[in-house]
CSV table of C-alpha atoms and ligand atoms in Angstrom, one decimal:
chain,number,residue,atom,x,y,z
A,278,UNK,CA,0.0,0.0,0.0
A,279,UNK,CA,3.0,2.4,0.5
A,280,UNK,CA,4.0,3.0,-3.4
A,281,UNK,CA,0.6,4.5,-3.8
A,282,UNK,CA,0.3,7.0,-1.1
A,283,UNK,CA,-1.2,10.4,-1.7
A,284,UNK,CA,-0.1,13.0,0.8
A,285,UNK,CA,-2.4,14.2,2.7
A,286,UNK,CA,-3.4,18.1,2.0
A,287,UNK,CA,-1.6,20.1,4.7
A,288,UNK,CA,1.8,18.4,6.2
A,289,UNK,CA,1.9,17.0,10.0
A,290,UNK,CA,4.3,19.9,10.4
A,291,UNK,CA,2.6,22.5,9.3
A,292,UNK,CA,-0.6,21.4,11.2
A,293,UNK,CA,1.7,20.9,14.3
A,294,UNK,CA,3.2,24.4,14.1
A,295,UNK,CA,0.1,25.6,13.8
A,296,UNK,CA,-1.7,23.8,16.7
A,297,UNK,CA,1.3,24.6,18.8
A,298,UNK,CA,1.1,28.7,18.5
A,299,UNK,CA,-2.5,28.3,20.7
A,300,UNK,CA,-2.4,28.8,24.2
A,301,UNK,CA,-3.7,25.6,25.8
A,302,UNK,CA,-2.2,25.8,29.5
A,303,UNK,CA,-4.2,23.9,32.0
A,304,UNK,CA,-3.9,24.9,35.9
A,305,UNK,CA,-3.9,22.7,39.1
A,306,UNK,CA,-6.5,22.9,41.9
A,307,UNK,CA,-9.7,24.3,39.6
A,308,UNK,CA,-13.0,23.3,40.4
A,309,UNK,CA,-14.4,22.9,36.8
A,310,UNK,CA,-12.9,20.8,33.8
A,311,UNK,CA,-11.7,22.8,31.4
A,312,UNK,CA,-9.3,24.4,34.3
A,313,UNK,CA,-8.5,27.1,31.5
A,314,UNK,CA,-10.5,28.5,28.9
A,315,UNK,CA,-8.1,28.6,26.6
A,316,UNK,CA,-8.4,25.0,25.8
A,317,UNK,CA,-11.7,25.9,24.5
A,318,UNK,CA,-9.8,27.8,21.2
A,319,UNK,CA,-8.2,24.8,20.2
A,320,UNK,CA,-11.0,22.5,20.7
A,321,UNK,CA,-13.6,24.3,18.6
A,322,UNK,CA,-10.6,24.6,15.7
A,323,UNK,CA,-10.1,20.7,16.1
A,324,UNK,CA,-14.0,20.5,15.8
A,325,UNK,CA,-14.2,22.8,12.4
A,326,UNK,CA,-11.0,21.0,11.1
A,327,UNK,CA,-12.7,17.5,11.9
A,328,UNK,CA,-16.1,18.3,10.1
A,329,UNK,CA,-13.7,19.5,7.0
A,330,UNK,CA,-11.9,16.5,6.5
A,331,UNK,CA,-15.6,14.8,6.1
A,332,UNK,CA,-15.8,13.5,9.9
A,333,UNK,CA,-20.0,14.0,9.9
A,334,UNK,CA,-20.5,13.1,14.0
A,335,UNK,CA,-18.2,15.4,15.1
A,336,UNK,CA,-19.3,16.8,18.9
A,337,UNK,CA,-17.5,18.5,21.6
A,338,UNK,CA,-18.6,18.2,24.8
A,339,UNK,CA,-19.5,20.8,27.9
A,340,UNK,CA,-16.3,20.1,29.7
A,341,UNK,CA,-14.2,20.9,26.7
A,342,UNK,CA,-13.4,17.3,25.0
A,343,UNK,CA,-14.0,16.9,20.8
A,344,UNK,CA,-15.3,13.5,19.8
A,345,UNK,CA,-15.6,12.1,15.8
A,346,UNK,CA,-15.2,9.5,14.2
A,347,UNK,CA,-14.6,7.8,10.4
A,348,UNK,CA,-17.1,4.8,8.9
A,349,UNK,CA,-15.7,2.0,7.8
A,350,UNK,CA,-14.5,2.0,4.3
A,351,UNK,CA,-14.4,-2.3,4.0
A,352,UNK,CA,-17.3,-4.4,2.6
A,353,UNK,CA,-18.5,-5.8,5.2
A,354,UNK,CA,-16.9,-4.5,8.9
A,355,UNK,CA,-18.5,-7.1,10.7
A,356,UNK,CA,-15.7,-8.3,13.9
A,357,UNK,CA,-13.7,-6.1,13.3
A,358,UNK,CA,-13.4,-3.7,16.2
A,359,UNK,CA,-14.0,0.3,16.5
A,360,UNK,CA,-10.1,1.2,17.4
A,361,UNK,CA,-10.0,4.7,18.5
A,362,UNK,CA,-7.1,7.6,18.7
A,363,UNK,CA,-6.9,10.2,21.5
A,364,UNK,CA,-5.0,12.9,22.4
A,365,UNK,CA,-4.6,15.8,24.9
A,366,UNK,CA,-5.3,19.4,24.2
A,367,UNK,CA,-3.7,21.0,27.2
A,368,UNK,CA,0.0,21.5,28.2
A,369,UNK,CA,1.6,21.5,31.6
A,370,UNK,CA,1.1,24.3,34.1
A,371,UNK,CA,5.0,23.9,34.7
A,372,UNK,CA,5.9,26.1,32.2
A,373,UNK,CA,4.2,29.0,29.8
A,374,UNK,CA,2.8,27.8,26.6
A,375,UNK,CA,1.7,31.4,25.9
A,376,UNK,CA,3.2,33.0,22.6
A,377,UNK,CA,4.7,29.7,21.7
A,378,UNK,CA,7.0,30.6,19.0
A,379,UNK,CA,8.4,27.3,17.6
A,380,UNK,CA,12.4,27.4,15.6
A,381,UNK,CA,13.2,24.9,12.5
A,382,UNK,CA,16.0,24.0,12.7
A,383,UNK,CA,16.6,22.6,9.1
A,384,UNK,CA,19.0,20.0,8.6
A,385,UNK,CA,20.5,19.2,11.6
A,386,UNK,CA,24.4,18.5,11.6
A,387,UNK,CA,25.0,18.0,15.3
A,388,UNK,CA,26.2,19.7,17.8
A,389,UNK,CA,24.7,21.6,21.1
A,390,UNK,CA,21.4,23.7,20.3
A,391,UNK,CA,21.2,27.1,21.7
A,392,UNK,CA,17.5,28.6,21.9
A,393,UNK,CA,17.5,32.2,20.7
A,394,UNK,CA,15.4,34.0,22.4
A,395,UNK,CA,17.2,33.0,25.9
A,396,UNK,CA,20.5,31.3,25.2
A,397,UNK,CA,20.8,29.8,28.7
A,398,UNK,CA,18.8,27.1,27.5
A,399,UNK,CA,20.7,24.7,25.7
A,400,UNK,CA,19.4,21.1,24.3
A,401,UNK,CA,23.2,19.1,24.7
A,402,UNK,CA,24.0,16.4,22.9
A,403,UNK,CA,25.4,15.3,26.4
A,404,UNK,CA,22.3,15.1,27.9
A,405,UNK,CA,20.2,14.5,25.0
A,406,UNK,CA,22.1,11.4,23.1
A,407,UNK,CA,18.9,11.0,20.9
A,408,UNK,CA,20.2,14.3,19.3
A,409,UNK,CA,22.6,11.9,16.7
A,410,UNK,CA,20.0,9.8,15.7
A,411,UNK,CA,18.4,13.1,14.5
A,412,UNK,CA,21.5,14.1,12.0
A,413,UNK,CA,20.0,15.3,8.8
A,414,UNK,CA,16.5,15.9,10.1
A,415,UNK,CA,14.2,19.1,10.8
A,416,UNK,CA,14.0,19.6,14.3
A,417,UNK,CA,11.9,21.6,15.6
A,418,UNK,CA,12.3,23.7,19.2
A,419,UNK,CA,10.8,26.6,21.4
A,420,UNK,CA,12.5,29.8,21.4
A,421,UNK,CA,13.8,29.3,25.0
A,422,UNK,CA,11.2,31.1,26.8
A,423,UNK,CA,8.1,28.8,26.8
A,424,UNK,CA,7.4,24.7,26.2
A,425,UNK,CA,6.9,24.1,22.9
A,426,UNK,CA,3.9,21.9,23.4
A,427,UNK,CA,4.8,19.1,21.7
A,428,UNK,CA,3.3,17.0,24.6
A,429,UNK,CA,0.8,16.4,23.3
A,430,UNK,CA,-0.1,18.6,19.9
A,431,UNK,CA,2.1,16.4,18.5
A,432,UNK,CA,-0.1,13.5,19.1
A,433,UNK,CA,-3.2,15.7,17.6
A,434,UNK,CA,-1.2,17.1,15.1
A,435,UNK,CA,-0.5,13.2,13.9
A,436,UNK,CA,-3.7,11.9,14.3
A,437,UNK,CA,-5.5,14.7,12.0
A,438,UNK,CA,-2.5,13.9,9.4
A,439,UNK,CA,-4.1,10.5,9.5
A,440,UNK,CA,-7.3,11.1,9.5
A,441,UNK,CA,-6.4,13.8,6.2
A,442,UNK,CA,-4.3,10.9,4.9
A,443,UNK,CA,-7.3,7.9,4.6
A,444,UNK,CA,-9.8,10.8,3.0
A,445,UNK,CA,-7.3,11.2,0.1
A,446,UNK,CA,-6.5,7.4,-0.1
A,447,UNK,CA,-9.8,5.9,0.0
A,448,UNK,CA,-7.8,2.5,-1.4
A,449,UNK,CA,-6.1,1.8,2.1
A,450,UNK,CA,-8.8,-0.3,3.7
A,451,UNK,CA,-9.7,0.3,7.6
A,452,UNK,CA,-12.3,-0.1,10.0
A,453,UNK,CA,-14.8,2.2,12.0
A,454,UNK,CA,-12.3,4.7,13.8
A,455,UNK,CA,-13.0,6.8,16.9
A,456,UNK,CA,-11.2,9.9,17.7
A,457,UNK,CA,-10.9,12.2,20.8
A,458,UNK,CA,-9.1,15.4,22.0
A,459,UNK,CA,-9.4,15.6,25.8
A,460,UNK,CA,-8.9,18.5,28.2
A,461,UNK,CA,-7.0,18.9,31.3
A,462,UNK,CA,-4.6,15.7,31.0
A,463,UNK,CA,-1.4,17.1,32.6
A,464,UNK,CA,-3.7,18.4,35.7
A,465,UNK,CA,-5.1,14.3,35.9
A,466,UNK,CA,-8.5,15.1,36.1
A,467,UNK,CA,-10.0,15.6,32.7
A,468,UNK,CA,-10.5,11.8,32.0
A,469,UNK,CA,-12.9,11.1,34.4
A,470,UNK,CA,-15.3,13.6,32.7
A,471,UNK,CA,-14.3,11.5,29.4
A,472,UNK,CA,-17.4,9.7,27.8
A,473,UNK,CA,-15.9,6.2,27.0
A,474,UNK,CA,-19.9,5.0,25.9
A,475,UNK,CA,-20.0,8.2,23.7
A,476,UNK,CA,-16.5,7.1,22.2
A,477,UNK,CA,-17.6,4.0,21.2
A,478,UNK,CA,-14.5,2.4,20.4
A,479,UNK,CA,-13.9,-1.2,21.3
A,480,UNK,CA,-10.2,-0.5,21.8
A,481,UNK,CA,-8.0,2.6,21.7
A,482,UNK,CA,-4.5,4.3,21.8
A,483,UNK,CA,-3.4,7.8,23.5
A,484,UNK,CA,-1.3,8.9,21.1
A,485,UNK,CA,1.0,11.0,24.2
A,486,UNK,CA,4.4,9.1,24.2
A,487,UNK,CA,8.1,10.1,23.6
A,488,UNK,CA,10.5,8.7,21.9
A,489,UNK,CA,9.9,7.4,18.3
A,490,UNK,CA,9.4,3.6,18.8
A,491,UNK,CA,8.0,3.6,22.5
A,492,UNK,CA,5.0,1.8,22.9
A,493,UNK,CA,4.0,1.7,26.6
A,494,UNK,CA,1.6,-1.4,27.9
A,495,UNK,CA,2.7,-0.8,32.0
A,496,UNK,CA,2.1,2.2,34.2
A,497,UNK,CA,2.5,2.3,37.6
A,498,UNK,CA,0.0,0.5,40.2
A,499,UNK,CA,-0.1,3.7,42.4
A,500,UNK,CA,-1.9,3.9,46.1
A,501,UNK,CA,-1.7,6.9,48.5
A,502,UNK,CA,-0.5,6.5,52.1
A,503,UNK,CA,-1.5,9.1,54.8
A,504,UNK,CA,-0.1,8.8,57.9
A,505,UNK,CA,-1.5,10.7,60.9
A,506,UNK,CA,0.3,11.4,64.2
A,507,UNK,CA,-1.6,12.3,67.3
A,508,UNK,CA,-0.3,14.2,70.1
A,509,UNK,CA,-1.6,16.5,73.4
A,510,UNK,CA,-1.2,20.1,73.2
A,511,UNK,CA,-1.1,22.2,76.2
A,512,UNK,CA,-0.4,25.9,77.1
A,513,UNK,CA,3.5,25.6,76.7
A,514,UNK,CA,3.7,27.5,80.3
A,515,UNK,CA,2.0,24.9,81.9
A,516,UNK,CA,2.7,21.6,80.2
A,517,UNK,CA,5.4,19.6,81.9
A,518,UNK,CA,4.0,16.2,82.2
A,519,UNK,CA,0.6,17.0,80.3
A,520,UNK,CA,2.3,17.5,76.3
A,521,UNK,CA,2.9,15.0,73.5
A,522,UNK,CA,4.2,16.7,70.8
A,523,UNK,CA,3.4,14.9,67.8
A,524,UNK,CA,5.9,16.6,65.3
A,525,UNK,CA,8.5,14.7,67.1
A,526,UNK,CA,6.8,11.2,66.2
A,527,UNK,CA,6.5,12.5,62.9
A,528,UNK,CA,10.2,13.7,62.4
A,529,UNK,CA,10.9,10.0,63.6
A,530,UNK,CA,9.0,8.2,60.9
A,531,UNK,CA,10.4,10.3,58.6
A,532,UNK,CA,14.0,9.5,59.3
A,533,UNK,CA,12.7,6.0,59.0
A,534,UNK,CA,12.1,6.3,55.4
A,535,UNK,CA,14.4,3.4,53.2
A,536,UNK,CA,17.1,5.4,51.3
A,537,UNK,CA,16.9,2.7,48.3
A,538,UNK,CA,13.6,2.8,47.9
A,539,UNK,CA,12.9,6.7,47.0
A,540,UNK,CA,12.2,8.7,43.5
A,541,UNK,CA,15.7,10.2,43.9
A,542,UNK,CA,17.5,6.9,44.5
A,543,UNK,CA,15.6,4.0,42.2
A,544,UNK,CA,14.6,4.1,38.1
A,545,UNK,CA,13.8,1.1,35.6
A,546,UNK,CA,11.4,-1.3,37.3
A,547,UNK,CA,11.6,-0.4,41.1
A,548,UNK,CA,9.1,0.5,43.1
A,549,UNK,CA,9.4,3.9,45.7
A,550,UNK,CA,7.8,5.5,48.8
A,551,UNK,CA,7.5,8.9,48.0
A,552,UNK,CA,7.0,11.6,51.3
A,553,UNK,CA,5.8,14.6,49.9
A,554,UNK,CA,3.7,17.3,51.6
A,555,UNK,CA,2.7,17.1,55.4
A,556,UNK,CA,1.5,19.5,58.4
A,557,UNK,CA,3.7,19.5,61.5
A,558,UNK,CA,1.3,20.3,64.3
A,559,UNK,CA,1.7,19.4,68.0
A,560,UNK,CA,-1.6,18.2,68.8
A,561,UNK,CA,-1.5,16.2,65.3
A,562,UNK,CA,0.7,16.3,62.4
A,563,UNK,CA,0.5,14.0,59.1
A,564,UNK,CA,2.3,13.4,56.2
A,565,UNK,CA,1.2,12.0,52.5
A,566,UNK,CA,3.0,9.4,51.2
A,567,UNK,CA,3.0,7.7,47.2
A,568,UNK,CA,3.4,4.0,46.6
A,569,UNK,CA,4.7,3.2,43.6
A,570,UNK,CA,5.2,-0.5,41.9
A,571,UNK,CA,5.0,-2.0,38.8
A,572,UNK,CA,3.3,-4.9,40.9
A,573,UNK,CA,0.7,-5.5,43.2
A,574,UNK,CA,2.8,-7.2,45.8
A,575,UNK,CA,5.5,-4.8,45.6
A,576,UNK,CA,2.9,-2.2,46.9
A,577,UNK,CA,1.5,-4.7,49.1
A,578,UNK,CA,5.5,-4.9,50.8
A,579,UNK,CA,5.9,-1.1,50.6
A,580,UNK,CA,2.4,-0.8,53.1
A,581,UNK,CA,3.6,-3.4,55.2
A,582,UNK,CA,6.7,-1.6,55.3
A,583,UNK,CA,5.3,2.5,56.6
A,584,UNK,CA,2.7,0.2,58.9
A,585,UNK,CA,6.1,-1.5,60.7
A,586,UNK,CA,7.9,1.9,60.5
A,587,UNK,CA,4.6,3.7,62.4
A,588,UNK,CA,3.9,0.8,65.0
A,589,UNK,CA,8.3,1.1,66.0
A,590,UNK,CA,7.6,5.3,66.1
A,591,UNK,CA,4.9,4.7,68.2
A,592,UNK,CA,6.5,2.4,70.5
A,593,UNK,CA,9.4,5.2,70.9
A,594,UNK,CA,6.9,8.1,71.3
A,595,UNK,CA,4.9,6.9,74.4
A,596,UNK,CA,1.4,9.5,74.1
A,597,UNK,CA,1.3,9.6,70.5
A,598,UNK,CA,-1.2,7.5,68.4
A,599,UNK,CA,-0.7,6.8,64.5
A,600,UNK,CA,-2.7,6.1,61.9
A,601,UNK,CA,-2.1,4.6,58.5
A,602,UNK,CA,-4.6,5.4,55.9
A,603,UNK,CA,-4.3,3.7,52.7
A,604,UNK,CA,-6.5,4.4,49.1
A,605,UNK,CA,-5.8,3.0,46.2
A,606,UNK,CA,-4.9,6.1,43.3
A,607,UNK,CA,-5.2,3.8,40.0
A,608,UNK,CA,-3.8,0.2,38.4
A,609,UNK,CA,-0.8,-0.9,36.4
A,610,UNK,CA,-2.8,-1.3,32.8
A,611,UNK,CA,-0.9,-4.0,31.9
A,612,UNK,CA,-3.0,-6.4,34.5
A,613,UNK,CA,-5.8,-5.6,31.5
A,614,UNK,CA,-4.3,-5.3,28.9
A,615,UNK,CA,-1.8,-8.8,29.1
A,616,UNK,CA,-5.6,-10.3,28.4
A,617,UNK,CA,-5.4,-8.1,25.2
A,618,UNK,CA,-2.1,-9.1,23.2
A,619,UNK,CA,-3.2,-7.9,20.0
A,620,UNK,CA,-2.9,-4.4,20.7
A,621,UNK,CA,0.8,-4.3,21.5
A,622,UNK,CA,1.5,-7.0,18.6
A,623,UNK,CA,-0.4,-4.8,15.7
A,624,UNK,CA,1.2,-1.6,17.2
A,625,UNK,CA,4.6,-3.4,17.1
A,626,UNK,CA,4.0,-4.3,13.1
A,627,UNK,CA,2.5,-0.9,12.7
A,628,UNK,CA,5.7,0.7,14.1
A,629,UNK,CA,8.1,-1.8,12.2
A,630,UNK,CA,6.0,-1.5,8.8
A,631,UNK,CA,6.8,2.6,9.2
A,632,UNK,CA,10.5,2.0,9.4
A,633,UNK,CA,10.9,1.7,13.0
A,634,UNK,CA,12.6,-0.5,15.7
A,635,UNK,CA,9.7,-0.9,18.3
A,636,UNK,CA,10.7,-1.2,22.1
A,637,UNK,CA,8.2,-1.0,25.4
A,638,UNK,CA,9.3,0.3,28.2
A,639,UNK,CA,7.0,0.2,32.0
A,640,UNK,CA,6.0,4.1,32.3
A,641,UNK,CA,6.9,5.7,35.6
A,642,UNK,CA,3.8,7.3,36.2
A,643,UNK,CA,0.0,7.0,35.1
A,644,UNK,CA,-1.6,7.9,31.9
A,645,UNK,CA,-5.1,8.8,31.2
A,646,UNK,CA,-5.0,5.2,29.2
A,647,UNK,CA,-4.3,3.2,32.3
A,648,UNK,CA,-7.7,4.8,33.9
A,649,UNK,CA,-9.4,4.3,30.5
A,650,UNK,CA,-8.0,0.7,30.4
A,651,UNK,CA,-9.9,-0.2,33.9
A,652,UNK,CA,-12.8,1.6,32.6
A,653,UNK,CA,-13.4,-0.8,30.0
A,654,UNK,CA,-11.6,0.3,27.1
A,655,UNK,CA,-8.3,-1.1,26.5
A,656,UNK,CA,-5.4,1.4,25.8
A,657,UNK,CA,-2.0,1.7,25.8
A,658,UNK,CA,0.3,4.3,24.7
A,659,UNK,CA,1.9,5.4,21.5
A,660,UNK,CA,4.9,7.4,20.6
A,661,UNK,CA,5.2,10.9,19.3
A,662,UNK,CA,8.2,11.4,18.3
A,663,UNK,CA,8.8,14.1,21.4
A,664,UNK,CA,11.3,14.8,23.9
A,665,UNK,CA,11.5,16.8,27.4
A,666,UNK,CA,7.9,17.5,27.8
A,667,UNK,CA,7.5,20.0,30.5
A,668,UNK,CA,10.4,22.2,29.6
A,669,UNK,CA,11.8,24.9,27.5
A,670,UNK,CA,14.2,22.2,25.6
A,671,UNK,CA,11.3,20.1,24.9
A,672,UNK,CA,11.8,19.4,20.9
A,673,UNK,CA,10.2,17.0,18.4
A,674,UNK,CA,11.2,17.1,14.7
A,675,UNK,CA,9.9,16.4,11.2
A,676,UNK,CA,10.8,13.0,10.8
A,677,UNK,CA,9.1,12.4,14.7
A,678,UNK,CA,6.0,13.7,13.3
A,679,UNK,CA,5.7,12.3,10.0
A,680,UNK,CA,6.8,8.4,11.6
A,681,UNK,CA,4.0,8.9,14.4
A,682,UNK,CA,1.3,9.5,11.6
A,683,UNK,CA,2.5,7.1,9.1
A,684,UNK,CA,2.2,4.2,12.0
A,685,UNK,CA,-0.9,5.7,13.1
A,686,UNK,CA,-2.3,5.0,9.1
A,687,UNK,CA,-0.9,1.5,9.0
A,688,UNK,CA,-2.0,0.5,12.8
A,689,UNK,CA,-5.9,1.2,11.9
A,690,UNK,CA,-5.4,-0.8,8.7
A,691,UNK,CA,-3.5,-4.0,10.1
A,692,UNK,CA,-7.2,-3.7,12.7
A,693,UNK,CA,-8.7,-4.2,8.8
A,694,UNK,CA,-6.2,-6.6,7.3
A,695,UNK,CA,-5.7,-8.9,10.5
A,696,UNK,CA,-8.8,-9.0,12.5
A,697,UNK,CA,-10.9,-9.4,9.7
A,698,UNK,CA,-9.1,-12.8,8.6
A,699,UNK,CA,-9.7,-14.1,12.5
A,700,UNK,CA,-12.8,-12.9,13.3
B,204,ZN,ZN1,0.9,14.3,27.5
């Protein structure tokens, strides 16, 4: 099907630069999803862009979320599943993504890349290796002083390309596809306001990864530990005998914590216990504390493990009472989607079939897939082509954007070309 391709009508680039250049920045600690209105401007534009590549159902929702989707274009579609595409709209509230103001840099030779606009920040080859494998392509950067968005227009940005790219090659078969832009991804709360009926997709991909290749199946299994130390106050001028300071209890626990076993001592597969915001009060003081594992029973060891450290700081603190309160926060996606192998093994032949060497690597955090995954829909994560999300060095390049789309074209035909044959 490759020889054949017609491209589609405007370039994943140019669509990226353009998306990129809107002010999507989502805030922490709103009340209402979107957080921002901003993420309103792109959201309609997705919405009149959608309806003029012939998407007919397009809808956006009242909390700020675009949903379409593209009939079948096979004889008869019966078993073969609605696989869907979904992206973010918003950027991270860690840095501006006002006046975006995105560099080409054309035909990369090497070497360090200064930004312009603020020539402290500096993308090094040092700390950016990936930079050699990206000799001889475009890529493209912030000017220093914002993000550049990439994470995750650049999903977006591919997922229109292919969406441009089947309505001018009608030949390349596929399935019923479902697409989505979400709000307020990087502030974790816009998925639970996501419609996964309205969807209607059997399974789906976020399209919100980094490096080219990357396909994710594993997030963390995540639960939330809070730990509450109770003391005595009394007037400080009469309280010989009568006070239990708590703060004490708690700086004990603390100190208790396992060195090995923290965010700034472990990577790869292992699991931490992750103290990070707390009141120190004398009548009571507590502390929050993340649990992170790839498995269950490493989270199960890491409870065990604060509930021991409590019950030997209570022993020591005579007066002082602890309690250990433990929620679950959300589930390694791999415990649903090891039932689905299909997804990973069509995204791996997708990703080889565009020219690429496919690896998986266990995600150090949560994505909005791994809640939609225990929701009912299957979904793990797909590449972009981006790097340093967050930050005024974050860069993606032409080649990044234009592998990302192609895969995303040949993963919703192999849905046509495989499942079909089995079904
Ligand atoms: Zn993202």
């Amino acid at each position: 099907m490759r020889t054949s391709i017609k491209p589609p009508a405007e370039s994943v680039v140019d669509r990226f630069l353009r998306y990129v250049r809107i002010d999507t920045q989502s805030a922490e600690d709103r009340e209402t999803v979107p957080s921002t209105e901003t993420q309103w401007t792109l959201v309609n534009l997705l919405a009149g862009e959608l309806r003029q590549l012939g998407v007919a159902d397009v809808r956006v929702s009242e909390f700020c979320m675009v949903y379409g989707s593209i009939p079948a274009n096979v004889a008869d579609a019966t078993g073969l599943p609605v696989v869907g595409f979904i992206s973010h709209v918003d950027t991270s509230p860690a840095v501006t993504g006002a006046s975006v103001n995105p560099i080409i840099h054309r035909n990369y030779q090497g070497g360090d890349i200064v930004l312009p606009n603020d020539r402290t920040q500096i993308i090094t080859v040092a700390q950016h290796p990936v930079l050699d494998q990206l000799i001889g392509d475009d890529i493209i950067t912030t000017d220093g002083t914002t993000l550049l968005g990439s994470d995750d227009k650049s999903g977006i940005a591919a997922i229109m390309t292919m969406i441009d790219v089947f309505r001018q090659n009608p030949q390349i078969e596929h399935g019923r596809i479902a697409v989505a832009f979400t709000a307020d991804e990087e502030v974790g709360v816009g998925i639970e306001k996501f419609d996964v009926e309205a969807f209607g997709a059997d399974v789906a991909y976020t399209v919100d990864g980094g490096m080219l290749g990357e396909i994710n199946d594993e997030t963390w299994s995540a639960r939330l530990a809070t730990v509450t130390f109770y003391g005595k106050s009394a007037h400080p001028g009469t309280a010989k005998g009568v006070m239990v300071n708590s703060i004490y209890a708690f700086a004990d626990f603390l100190s208790c914590m396992p060195g090995n076993m923290l965010p700034e001592t472990t990577e790869g597969r292992a699991g931490f216990v992750h103290p990070y915001a707390g009141v120190a009060d004398v009548q009571e003081s507590s502390i929050r504390v993340l649990l992170r594992d790839f498995e269950r029973t490493g989270l199960d060891a890491q409870e065990r493990l604060l509930r021991d450290i409590a019950s030997e700081t209570e022993r020591r603190f005579p007066g002082v009472t602890i309690r250990v309160e433990i929620k679950e926060s959300y589930r390694n996606m791999r415990e649903v989607l090891q039932h689905h192998p299909h997804l990973m093994e069509h995204a791996f032949e997708a990703a080889r079939r565009a020219g690429l060497s496919p690896f998986t690597v266990p995600i150090r955090g949560g994505t909005d897939g791994s809640k939609l995954t225990f929701r009912g829909l299957p979904c793990p994560n797909l590449f972009t082509g981006g790097h340093e999300f967050h930050s005024k060095l974050e860069f993606n390049s032409r080649r990044g954007l234009e592998k990302t789309t192609e895969t995303l074209v040949h993963l919703a035909h192999i849905f046509a070309e495989r499942d079909r044959q089995t079904a």
